[in-house]
Amino acid sequence: MQLSGKAIRYLRSLGHALEPVVHIGKEGATRGVTHAIGKALTDHELIKVRILLESPIGPRDAGDYFAINTGATLVQILGRTLLLYRRHPEEPKIVLPA
């Protein structure tokens, strides 16, 4: 999903107050982690994912991997934290600016 610059800035402002809901540790990007991220995106639409230091996958690779495998948009990478967005298919909570 392509987002406008305005929509990205809006999502980044909403993400500022969020805490990471998923942490990626020494096992890296497993099927279970991908499923947990997909579930969290369905529940919240906008989530933070924290890549821990012992993770074998870096933030850029993890962001691309999770965006592709969950159908999400990688909004931001800040240090070792990812901000992912996926619109809820039936009842969207976040209304993006045009």
GROMACS .gro file of C-alpha atoms in nm:
model
   98
    1MET     CA    1   0.000   0.000   0.000
    2GLN     CA    2   0.141   0.336  -0.101
    3LEU     CA    3   0.083   0.613   0.150
    4SER     CA    4   0.106   0.984   0.087
    5GLY     CA    5   0.362   1.191   0.274
    6LYS     CA    6   0.082   1.346   0.475
    7ALA     CA    7  -0.050   1.002   0.576
    8ILE     CA    8   0.298   0.886   0.676
    9ARG     CA    9   0.351   1.193   0.892
   10TYR     CA   10   0.012   1.137   1.053
   11LEU     CA   11   0.089   0.770   1.129
   12ARG     CA   12   0.430   0.863   1.269
   13SER     CA   13   0.263   1.112   1.503
   14LEU     CA   14   0.019   0.843   1.622
   15GLY     CA   15   0.301   0.593   1.663
   16HIS     CA   16   0.503   0.824   1.885
   17ALA     CA   17   0.299   0.735   2.194
   18LEU     CA   18   0.286   0.360   2.125
   19GLU     CA   19   0.486   0.094   2.307
   20PRO     CA   20   0.629  -0.203   2.114
   21VAL     CA   21   0.383  -0.493   2.110
   22VAL     CA   22   0.622  -0.750   1.959
   23HIS     CA   23   0.991  -0.804   2.034
   24ILE     CA   24   1.220  -0.988   1.793
   25GLY     CA   25   1.488  -1.180   1.984
   26LYS     CA   26   1.760  -1.434   1.914
   27GLU     CA   27   1.532  -1.659   1.706
   28GLY     CA   28   1.478  -1.381   1.452
   29ALA     CA   29   1.188  -1.368   1.209
   30THR     CA   30   1.006  -1.693   1.278
   31ARG     CA   31   0.664  -1.803   1.157
   32GLY     CA   32   0.524  -1.748   1.507
   33VAL     CA   33   0.656  -1.392   1.523
   34THR     CA   34   0.513  -1.317   1.180
   35HIS     CA   35   0.176  -1.454   1.292
   36ALA     CA   36   0.188  -1.245   1.612
   37ILE     CA   37   0.261  -0.931   1.410
   38GLY     CA   38  -0.026  -1.009   1.172
   39LYS     CA   39  -0.264  -1.059   1.466
   40ALA     CA   40  -0.147  -0.736   1.633
   41LEU     CA   41  -0.198  -0.545   1.307
   42THR     CA   42  -0.552  -0.680   1.279
   43ASP     CA   43  -0.623  -0.576   1.638
   44HIS     CA   44  -0.453  -0.234   1.635
   45GLU     CA   45  -0.376  -0.134   1.271
   46LEU     CA   46  -0.062   0.055   1.380
   47ILE     CA   47   0.204  -0.121   1.587
   48LYS     CA   48   0.563  -0.089   1.698
   49VAL     CA   49   0.801  -0.384   1.672
   50ARG     CA   50   1.130  -0.382   1.864
   51ILE     CA   51   1.435  -0.561   1.721
   52LEU     CA   52   1.654  -0.668   2.012
   53LEU     CA   53   2.034  -0.660   1.991
   54GLU     CA   54   2.071  -1.039   1.988
   55SER     CA   55   1.842  -1.072   1.685
   56PRO     CA   56   2.015  -1.218   1.377
   57ILE     CA   57   1.806  -0.995   1.148
   58GLY     CA   58   1.861  -0.620   1.125
   59PRO     CA   59   1.591  -0.355   1.137
   60ARG     CA   60   1.585  -0.282   0.762
   61ASP     CA   61   1.565  -0.650   0.666
   62ALA     CA   62   1.307  -0.720   0.936
   63GLY     CA   63   1.093  -0.425   0.828
   64ASP     CA   64   1.089  -0.538   0.466
   65TYR     CA   65   1.027  -0.901   0.562
   66PHE     CA   66   0.735  -0.829   0.796
   67ALA     CA   67   0.579  -0.574   0.561
   68ILE     CA   68   0.578  -0.827   0.276
   69ASN     CA   69   0.467  -1.127   0.481
   70THR     CA   70   0.188  -0.950   0.671
   71GLY     CA   71   0.061  -0.720   0.395
   72ALA     CA   72   0.156  -0.417   0.602
   73THR     CA   73   0.324  -0.090   0.516
   74LEU     CA   74   0.656  -0.007   0.681
   75VAL     CA   75   0.593   0.347   0.801
   76GLN     CA   76   0.918   0.413   0.987
   77ILE     CA   77   1.241   0.262   1.113
   78LEU     CA   78   1.380   0.448   1.410
   79GLY     CA   79   1.690   0.283   1.550
   80ARG     CA   80   1.587  -0.075   1.620
   81THR     CA   81   1.212  -0.003   1.626
   82LEU     CA   82   0.974  -0.055   1.336
   83LEU     CA   83   0.640   0.115   1.287
   84LEU     CA   84   0.401  -0.097   1.078
   85TYR     CA   85   0.052  -0.010   0.951
   86ARG     CA   86  -0.217  -0.226   0.794
   87ARG     CA   87  -0.571  -0.098   0.749
   88HIS     CA   88  -0.838  -0.319   0.904
   89PRO     CA   89  -1.037  -0.476   0.618
   90GLU     CA   90  -1.381  -0.429   0.775
   91GLU     CA   91  -1.368  -0.174   1.058
   92PRO     CA   92  -1.077   0.070   1.020
   93LYS     CA   93  -0.996   0.261   1.340
   94ILE     CA   94  -0.749   0.504   1.183
   95VAL     CA   95  -0.874   0.752   0.923
   96LEU     CA   96  -0.583   0.869   0.710
   97PRO     CA   97  -0.572   1.225   0.577
   98ALA     CA   98  -0.603   1.262   0.201
   0.00000   0.00000   0.00000
